[in-house]
Coordinates of C-alpha atoms in Angstrom, one line a residue:
M1 CA -42.2 7.4 -7.9
A2 CA -40.6 5.8 -10.9
A3 CA -37.1 6.1 -9.3
A4 CA -38.4 4.5 -6.1
V5 CA -39.8 1.6 -8.1
L6 CA -36.5 1.2 -10.0
L7 CA -34.5 1.2 -6.8
Y8 CA -36.8 -1.4 -5.3
L9 CA -36.4 -3.7 -8.4
L10 CA -32.6 -3.3 -8.3
L11 CA -32.5 -4.2 -4.6
A12 CA -34.8 -7.1 -5.2
R13 CA -32.6 -8.4 -8.0
M14 CA -29.5 -8.0 -5.8
S15 CA -31.2 -9.9 -3.0
E16 CA -32.0 -12.8 -5.4
A17 CA -28.6 -12.9 -7.1
A18 CA -26.2 -12.7 -4.1
P19 CA -25.0 -16.1 -3.0
T20 CA -27.1 -16.7 0.1
H21 CA -24.9 -19.6 1.3
D22 CA -22.1 -17.1 1.8
E23 CA -24.1 -14.5 3.7
V24 CA -23.0 -13.9 7.2
A25 CA -26.1 -14.2 9.3
N26 CA -24.8 -13.7 12.8
L27 CA -21.2 -12.5 13.4
P28 CA -20.0 -13.0 17.0
G29 CA -18.6 -10.1 18.9
L30 CA -21.1 -7.5 17.6
P31 CA -23.4 -5.8 20.1
K32 CA -26.0 -5.9 17.3
Q33 CA -26.0 -7.3 13.8
P34 CA -25.4 -4.6 11.0
G35 CA -28.2 -3.2 8.9
F36 CA -26.3 -4.0 5.7
R37 CA -25.6 -7.5 4.3
H38 CA -22.1 -9.0 4.2
F39 CA -20.8 -12.2 2.8
S40 CA -17.8 -14.5 3.5
G41 CA -16.7 -17.5 1.5
Y42 CA -14.3 -18.7 -1.2
L43 CA -13.5 -17.7 -4.8
S44 CA -12.0 -20.8 -6.4
V45 CA -9.5 -20.2 -9.1
A46 CA -7.0 -22.1 -11.2
G47 CA -4.7 -24.7 -9.7
G48 CA -7.0 -25.8 -6.9
K49 CA -6.5 -22.5 -5.1
H50 CA -9.3 -21.1 -2.9
L51 CA -9.1 -17.4 -2.0
H52 CA -11.1 -16.3 0.9
Y53 CA -13.2 -13.1 0.5
W54 CA -15.2 -11.0 2.9
F55 CA -17.6 -8.7 1.1
V56 CA -19.5 -5.9 2.8
E57 CA -22.3 -4.1 1.0
S58 CA -22.5 -0.3 0.9
Q59 CA -24.5 1.3 3.7
N60 CA -25.7 3.9 1.1
S61 CA -26.9 2.4 -2.2
P62 CA -25.4 -1.1 -2.7
A63 CA -27.1 -1.5 -6.1
S64 CA -25.3 1.5 -7.6
D65 CA -22.4 2.4 -5.4
P66 CA -18.8 1.5 -6.6
V67 CA -17.2 -1.9 -5.9
V68 CA -13.8 -1.5 -4.3
L69 CA -11.3 -4.4 -4.1
W70 CA -8.9 -4.0 -1.2
L71 CA -5.6 -5.8 -1.0
N72 CA -3.1 -5.6 1.9
G73 CA 0.6 -6.2 1.1
G74 CA 3.4 -8.2 2.6
P75 CA 3.8 -10.1 0.3
G76 CA 1.8 -12.6 2.3
C77 CA -0.3 -10.4 4.6
S78 CA -4.0 -10.6 5.1
S79 CA -6.5 -8.1 3.8
L80 CA -8.7 -8.8 6.8
D81 CA -6.2 -6.6 8.7
G82 CA -7.5 -3.8 6.5
L83 CA -11.1 -4.7 7.4
L84 CA -10.7 -5.2 11.1
T85 CA -8.1 -2.6 12.0
E86 CA -8.3 0.1 9.2
H87 CA -11.5 0.9 7.3
G88 CA -14.0 -1.9 7.7
P89 CA -17.4 -1.4 9.2
F90 CA -16.4 -3.1 12.5
L91 CA -13.1 -2.9 14.2
V92 CA -11.7 -5.5 16.6
E93 CA -11.3 -4.6 20.2
D94 CA -8.2 -5.3 22.3
D95 CA -9.9 -8.2 24.0
G96 CA -10.0 -10.1 20.7
A97 CA -13.6 -11.1 21.3
T98 CA -15.7 -8.0 20.6
L99 CA -16.1 -5.6 17.7
R100 CA -17.1 -1.9 17.7
E101 CA -18.6 0.1 14.9
N102 CA -16.3 2.1 12.7
T103 CA -17.9 5.5 12.1
Q104 CA -15.4 6.2 9.3
S105 CA -16.0 2.8 7.5
W106 CA -15.4 3.0 3.8
N107 CA -18.5 0.9 3.2
K108 CA -20.5 4.0 4.2
I109 CA -20.3 4.9 0.5
A110 CA -18.9 1.8 -1.4
N111 CA -19.3 -2.0 -1.6
M112 CA -16.0 -3.3 -0.1
L113 CA -14.4 -6.5 -1.2
Y114 CA -11.6 -7.8 1.0
L115 CA -9.6 -10.6 -0.7
E116 CA -7.0 -12.7 1.2
S117 CA -4.4 -13.2 -1.5
P118 CA -2.4 -15.2 -2.5
A119 CA -3.3 -18.7 -1.4
G120 CA -1.7 -19.4 1.9
V121 CA -2.6 -16.0 3.3
G122 CA -5.1 -15.9 6.1
F123 CA -7.9 -18.4 5.4
S124 CA -7.0 -18.9 1.7
Y125 CA -5.5 -22.2 0.8
S126 CA -4.4 -24.5 -2.0
D127 CA -5.6 -28.1 -2.4
D128 CA -2.0 -29.3 -2.9
G129 CA -0.7 -27.3 0.2
T130 CA 2.1 -25.6 -1.7
Y131 CA 2.4 -21.8 -1.6
A132 CA 5.4 -20.7 -3.7
T133 CA 4.2 -18.0 -6.1
N134 CA 5.3 -14.8 -7.8
D135 CA 4.0 -11.4 -8.9
T136 CA 2.7 -12.6 -12.3
E137 CA 0.9 -15.6 -10.9
V138 CA -0.7 -13.5 -8.2
S139 CA -2.0 -10.9 -10.6
M140 CA -3.5 -13.6 -12.8
L141 CA -5.2 -15.4 -9.8
N142 CA -6.4 -12.1 -8.4
Y143 CA -8.0 -11.3 -11.8
L144 CA -9.6 -14.7 -11.9
A145 CA -10.9 -14.2 -8.4
L146 CA -12.4 -10.9 -9.4
K147 CA -14.1 -12.6 -12.3
E148 CA -15.5 -15.3 -10.0
F149 CA -16.7 -12.6 -7.6
F150 CA -18.8 -11.0 -10.3
R151 CA -20.1 -14.4 -11.4
L152 CA -21.4 -14.8 -7.9
F153 CA -22.7 -11.2 -7.7
P154 CA -23.7 -10.5 -11.4
E155 CA -25.9 -7.6 -10.3
L156 CA -22.8 -5.6 -9.4
S157 CA -20.9 -6.2 -12.7
A158 CA -22.0 -2.9 -14.2
N159 CA -21.0 -0.9 -11.0
P160 CA -17.9 1.3 -11.1
L161 CA -14.9 -0.8 -10.1
F162 CA -11.9 0.6 -8.2
L163 CA -8.8 -1.4 -7.2
M164 CA -7.0 -0.3 -4.0
G165 CA -4.2 -1.6 -1.9
E166 CA -1.5 -0.8 0.6
S167 CA 2.2 -1.5 1.0
Y168 CA 3.1 -4.4 -1.3
G169 CA -0.3 -3.7 -2.8
G170 CA 1.8 -1.1 -4.7
I171 CA 2.8 -4.1 -6.8
Y172 CA -0.4 -6.1 -6.6
V173 CA -2.8 -3.3 -7.7
P174 CA -1.2 -1.9 -10.9
T175 CA -0.2 -5.4 -12.1
L176 CA -3.8 -6.5 -11.6
A177 CA -5.2 -3.3 -13.1
E178 CA -3.1 -4.0 -16.3
R179 CA -5.1 -7.2 -16.7
V180 CA -8.5 -5.8 -15.7
M181 CA -8.3 -2.8 -18.1
E182 CA -8.2 -5.3 -21.0
D183 CA -11.5 -6.9 -19.9
T184 CA -14.5 -4.8 -21.1
A185 CA -16.8 -6.9 -19.0
L186 CA -15.3 -5.2 -15.9
N187 CA -16.2 -1.5 -15.4
L188 CA -12.8 -0.4 -14.1
Q189 CA -12.8 3.3 -13.2
G190 CA -9.5 3.7 -11.4
M191 CA -7.0 2.5 -8.8
A192 CA -5.3 3.9 -5.7
V193 CA -2.3 2.8 -3.7
G194 CA -1.5 3.8 -0.1
N195 CA 2.1 3.8 1.2
G196 CA 2.9 1.5 -1.7
M197 CA 6.0 -0.2 -2.9
S198 CA 6.3 1.3 -6.4
S199 CA 10.0 1.2 -7.0
Y200 CA 12.6 -0.5 -4.8
K201 CA 15.3 1.8 -6.1
L202 CA 13.4 5.0 -5.3
N203 CA 12.2 3.7 -2.0
D204 CA 15.7 2.8 -0.9
N205 CA 17.3 6.0 -2.1
S206 CA 14.6 8.2 -0.5
L207 CA 14.6 6.4 2.8
V208 CA 18.2 7.4 3.6
Y209 CA 17.3 11.0 3.0
F210 CA 14.1 10.6 5.1
A211 CA 16.1 9.1 7.9
Y212 CA 18.7 11.8 7.9
Y213 CA 16.3 14.7 7.7
H214 CA 14.2 13.2 10.5
G215 CA 17.3 13.2 12.8
L216 CA 18.0 9.4 12.8
L217 CA 21.5 9.1 11.3
G218 CA 23.7 11.9 12.7
S219 CA 26.2 14.0 10.8
H220 CA 29.1 11.5 11.0
L221 CA 27.2 8.7 9.3
W222 CA 25.7 11.1 6.8
S223 CA 29.2 12.3 5.9
R224 CA 30.3 8.7 5.3
L225 CA 27.2 8.0 3.2
Q226 CA 27.9 11.1 1.1
A227 CA 31.6 10.2 0.6
W228 CA 31.1 6.5 -0.3
C229 CA 27.6 6.3 -1.9
C230 CA 27.5 9.5 -3.9
H231 CA 29.3 10.7 -7.0
R232 CA 29.0 14.1 -8.7
G233 CA 26.0 15.0 -6.7
R234 CA 24.1 11.7 -7.4
C235 CA 23.7 9.1 -4.6
D236 CA 23.0 5.4 -5.0
F237 CA 21.8 3.9 -1.8
H238 CA 20.0 1.1 -3.6
Q239 CA 22.6 -1.1 -5.3
N240 CA 26.0 0.5 -4.8
P241 CA 29.0 -1.8 -5.4
D242 CA 31.2 0.2 -3.0
V243 CA 31.8 -2.0 0.1
N244 CA 32.2 1.1 2.3
C245 CA 28.8 2.3 1.1
S246 CA 27.3 -1.1 1.8
A247 CA 28.8 -1.1 5.3
A248 CA 27.3 2.4 6.0
L249 CA 23.9 1.3 4.7
V250 CA 23.9 -1.7 7.1
E251 CA 24.2 0.9 9.9
V252 CA 21.3 2.8 8.4
Q253 CA 19.2 -0.3 8.1
D254 CA 20.0 -1.2 11.7
I255 CA 19.0 2.2 13.0
I256 CA 15.7 2.2 11.1
Y257 CA 14.7 -1.4 11.6
G258 CA 16.8 -2.7 14.4
S259 CA 16.9 0.0 17.1
G260 CA 13.3 -0.3 18.3
L261 CA 11.7 2.5 16.2
N262 CA 8.3 1.9 14.8
M263 CA 9.0 1.5 11.1
Y264 CA 5.4 2.0 10.2
N265 CA 5.0 5.3 12.1
L266 CA 8.2 7.0 13.3
Y267 CA 6.4 9.1 16.0
A268 CA 4.2 6.3 17.4
P269 CA 5.2 4.0 20.2
C270 CA 6.1 0.4 19.5
P271 CA 3.4 -2.0 20.7
G272 CA 5.1 -4.7 22.8
G273 CA 8.2 -2.6 23.2
A274 CA 11.4 -2.3 21.1
A275 CA 11.5 -6.0 20.1
H276 CA 14.4 -7.5 18.2
R277 CA 14.0 -8.4 14.5
F278 CA 14.3 -12.1 15.3
S279 CA 13.3 -13.8 18.5
A280 CA 12.3 -17.3 19.8
E281 CA 8.8 -17.7 21.3
R282 CA 7.1 -21.0 22.2
G283 CA 9.6 -23.0 20.2
E284 CA 9.2 -21.0 17.0
L285 CA 11.2 -18.3 15.3
V286 CA 9.4 -15.0 15.2
V287 CA 10.3 -12.7 12.3
R288 CA 9.5 -9.1 13.3
D289 CA 9.4 -7.3 10.0
L290 CA 9.1 -7.9 6.3
G291 CA 12.5 -6.7 5.0
N292 CA 11.3 -5.0 1.8
V293 CA 14.1 -2.4 1.8
F294 CA 17.8 -2.7 0.9
I295 CA 17.2 -6.2 -0.5
H296 CA 20.5 -6.1 -2.3
L297 CA 22.6 -5.7 0.9
E298 CA 24.6 -8.7 2.0
W299 CA 23.0 -8.4 5.4
T300 CA 19.6 -9.3 3.9
Q301 CA 21.0 -12.6 2.6
M302 CA 19.9 -14.1 5.9
W303 CA 16.4 -14.0 4.5
K304 CA 17.4 -16.7 2.0
K305 CA 18.4 -18.9 4.9
M306 CA 15.0 -18.4 6.4
R307 CA 13.4 -20.2 3.5
G308 CA 15.0 -23.5 4.6
L309 CA 13.7 -23.0 8.1
A310 CA 10.2 -22.3 6.8
S311 CA 10.1 -25.7 5.0
G312 CA 11.9 -27.6 7.8
K313 CA 11.2 -28.4 11.4
T314 CA 11.5 -24.9 12.7
H315 CA 8.2 -23.0 12.5
V316 CA 8.6 -19.4 11.4
H317 CA 6.0 -16.9 12.5
L318 CA 5.9 -13.7 10.5
E319 CA 4.7 -10.7 12.5
P320 CA 5.2 -7.1 11.3
H321 CA 7.4 -5.1 13.7
C322 CA 5.7 -2.8 16.2
T323 CA 2.2 -4.0 15.4
N324 CA -0.3 -5.8 17.6
S325 CA -2.0 -8.6 15.6
T326 CA -3.1 -10.5 18.7
P327 CA -6.7 -9.2 18.9
A328 CA -7.5 -10.0 15.2
T329 CA -5.8 -13.3 15.5
R330 CA -7.8 -14.3 18.6
F331 CA -11.0 -13.1 17.0
L332 CA -10.6 -14.8 13.6
N333 CA -9.5 -18.1 15.2
D334 CA -12.5 -18.4 17.4
P335 CA -14.4 -21.5 16.2
H336 CA -17.7 -19.6 16.3
V337 CA -16.3 -16.8 14.1
R338 CA -14.8 -19.3 11.7
R339 CA -18.2 -21.0 11.5
A340 CA -20.0 -17.7 10.9
L341 CA -17.6 -16.8 8.1
H342 CA -18.0 -20.2 6.5
I343 CA -14.2 -20.9 6.7
S344 CA -13.2 -24.2 5.2
P345 CA -11.8 -26.9 7.5
N346 CA -8.9 -27.1 5.1
A347 CA -7.9 -23.5 5.9
P348 CA -5.1 -23.0 8.4
D349 CA -5.2 -21.0 11.6
W350 CA -5.4 -17.3 10.7
T351 CA -2.2 -15.3 11.0
I352 CA -1.7 -11.7 9.9
C353 CA 1.1 -12.7 7.6
S354 CA 2.2 -16.0 6.1
S355 CA 5.9 -16.8 6.5
E356 CA 5.6 -19.6 3.9
V357 CA 4.2 -17.2 1.3
Y358 CA 6.6 -14.5 2.1
L359 CA 9.8 -16.6 2.1
N360 CA 8.9 -18.4 -1.1
Y361 CA 7.6 -15.3 -3.0
G362 CA 9.2 -14.4 -6.4
R363 CA 9.5 -10.6 -6.8
L364 CA 9.4 -10.1 -10.5
Y365 CA 8.5 -6.4 -10.6
L366 CA 11.0 -4.0 -9.0
D367 CA 9.3 -1.0 -10.5
V368 CA 5.8 -0.6 -11.8
S369 CA 6.2 2.5 -14.1
K370 CA 5.2 0.5 -17.1
Q371 CA 1.9 -0.5 -15.6
Y372 CA 1.1 3.1 -14.6
L373 CA 2.1 4.5 -18.0
K374 CA -0.1 1.9 -19.7
L375 CA -3.1 2.9 -17.6
L376 CA -2.4 6.6 -17.9
A377 CA -2.2 6.2 -21.7
A378 CA -5.8 5.0 -21.8
L379 CA -6.8 8.6 -20.6
K380 CA -9.9 7.3 -18.6
Y381 CA -8.8 5.9 -15.3
R382 CA -8.5 7.9 -12.1
M383 CA -5.3 7.1 -10.2
L384 CA -4.2 8.1 -6.8
V385 CA -0.9 7.5 -4.8
Y386 CA -1.3 8.5 -1.2
N387 CA 1.1 8.3 1.7
G388 CA 1.2 8.9 5.4
D389 CA 4.2 11.2 5.8
V390 CA 5.8 9.5 8.9
D391 CA 6.0 6.0 7.5
M392 CA 9.4 4.4 6.9
A393 CA 8.4 1.1 5.4
C394 CA 7.3 2.9 2.1
N395 CA 8.1 6.5 2.7
F396 CA 6.3 9.4 1.0
M397 CA 9.4 10.8 -0.7
G398 CA 10.0 7.6 -2.7
D399 CA 6.4 7.5 -3.9
E400 CA 6.5 11.2 -4.7
W401 CA 9.7 10.7 -6.7
F402 CA 8.0 7.7 -8.5
V403 CA 5.0 9.8 -9.5
E404 CA 7.2 12.6 -10.7
S405 CA 9.2 10.1 -12.8
L406 CA 6.1 9.3 -14.8
N407 CA 6.5 12.8 -16.4
Q408 CA 2.8 13.6 -16.6
E409 CA 1.4 17.1 -17.3
V410 CA 0.8 19.0 -14.0
Q411 CA -2.8 20.2 -13.6
V412 CA -2.6 21.5 -10.0
N413 CA 0.7 22.4 -8.3
R414 CA 1.5 21.0 -4.9
R415 CA -0.8 22.6 -2.3
P416 CA -2.4 21.8 1.0
W417 CA -5.7 19.8 1.0
L418 CA -8.3 20.3 3.6
Y419 CA -11.0 18.3 5.4
E420 CA -13.5 18.8 8.2
D421 CA -13.3 17.2 11.6
E422 CA -15.0 17.9 15.0
D423 CA -12.6 20.8 15.5
G424 CA -13.3 22.4 12.1
R425 CA -11.4 22.7 8.9
Q426 CA -8.0 21.0 9.0
V427 CA -4.9 20.7 6.7
G428 CA -4.9 17.0 5.8
G429 CA -1.5 17.1 4.0
F430 CA -0.4 18.1 0.5
V431 CA -1.5 17.1 -3.0
K432 CA -0.2 17.5 -6.5
E433 CA -2.4 16.6 -9.4
F434 CA -1.6 15.5 -12.9
N435 CA -3.8 14.3 -15.8
N436 CA -5.8 11.5 -14.2
L437 CA -3.2 11.1 -11.5
A438 CA -2.7 12.6 -8.1
F439 CA 0.0 12.3 -5.4
L440 CA -1.3 13.1 -1.9
T441 CA 0.3 13.0 1.6
V442 CA -1.6 12.6 4.9
K443 CA -0.1 14.7 7.6
G444 CA 1.0 12.8 10.7
S445 CA 0.0 9.4 9.5
G446 CA 2.1 6.3 9.2
H447 CA 1.8 3.2 7.0
M448 CA -1.8 2.4 7.8
V449 CA -3.5 5.7 7.0
P450 CA -7.1 4.8 7.9
T451 CA -5.9 3.5 11.3
D452 CA -3.8 6.6 12.1
K453 CA -6.1 9.3 10.5
P454 CA -9.5 7.8 10.0
V455 CA -11.4 11.0 9.3
A456 CA -8.8 12.3 6.9
A457 CA -8.6 8.9 5.2
F458 CA -12.3 8.7 4.7
A459 CA -12.3 12.2 3.1
V460 CA -9.6 11.1 0.7
F461 CA -11.4 7.9 -0.1
S462 CA -14.7 9.6 -0.7
R463 CA -13.2 12.2 -3.0
F464 CA -11.4 9.5 -4.9
V465 CA -14.3 7.1 -5.6
N466 CA -16.7 10.0 -6.3
K467 CA -14.2 11.6 -8.7
Q468 CA -14.2 14.9 -6.7
P469 CA -11.2 17.3 -6.5
F470 CA -8.9 16.7 -3.6

């Protein structure tokens, strides 16, 4: 009886404290409105920047369940992609007008906060209309946004807090965690990164091996790579000064990203067909991928030229290769949806990725070992690096090498991990556990694990936030 009274009081306090002006009362596209509360609005931070958030309460016990911040990558891509196509409570249908329930939604067990960051991404904007930024500024503004969120939702400030992200979230999350761990007012319990960019060097070096061992390169090109990029058994595919090596790597890059393969899932079809990296549509230049690999190659210098186009008369539209963002774009740009989500009239039309942010972004961290080691040294944060094993954008080998490079004590040697689905117990992939750190693969999944393997992804998420063994 006492527990029931306490729960009632907690829920009553939550109802009173939540910002009712941000509550979403009637979201278009749903066959019926959800039984949980959700909120959409802005977290205003330094420099006149307004970061859009969409917060969905836990369907279990919102007063006590963890708060999980989710950040998609890019840099410059919207976290609403994570909500509407990966692990949110409702997923957008192909018609771009209706939503369906996600039975594997992560808000089944956690309060989920989706933040569109930095300013210029999605519905987030800046008063001065300028969107050049860098890793350090983004981590600070994300921290300030988190503080603002808990000011609006003070009843959640004592809940366990987890930071999670995907892709370039591999940079966003640990650099943010480094700030959050110093703030005793925030109850940080851990962080997780899915298919993340953790080290440019290790990602580049491992990708060449990944491509060869998956049958993409052929023996002749592999022999040339071995001859020109390797010395005494050590290969440098990341920043090798040998011009012959660079020429061979351009061929590798073209096979992986220019041949029509799905860079986010090697064995999945490419929505829209095998499109070229650059194309002209409706008078604009469409960039088909994010170019986060082999950034030292001369070939990638064309990205620098793109910056001038982004600020000039030519409109540059950034769309990840072999993805279909049309349904989410149609849904979020519907005037009724924008009104329901309390989107500012100052916000631009929603796009999955911002070319202006991406092309003017300063990459200051090419490796985040320092941030991981600092967090691990505290001996109290749970950390997870997980990867779909058929992704080529941030491949599993590079992240596994990164985790191994941290030289932590092994607690559980690499082994299969299991989960239950409608067909019974299944092998989900492999896991290796260290002190407060685990590396885990998800078998048959690409870059967006919850999209490709929703049941397995929910099992991983549940065990992570509940601090259960994998």
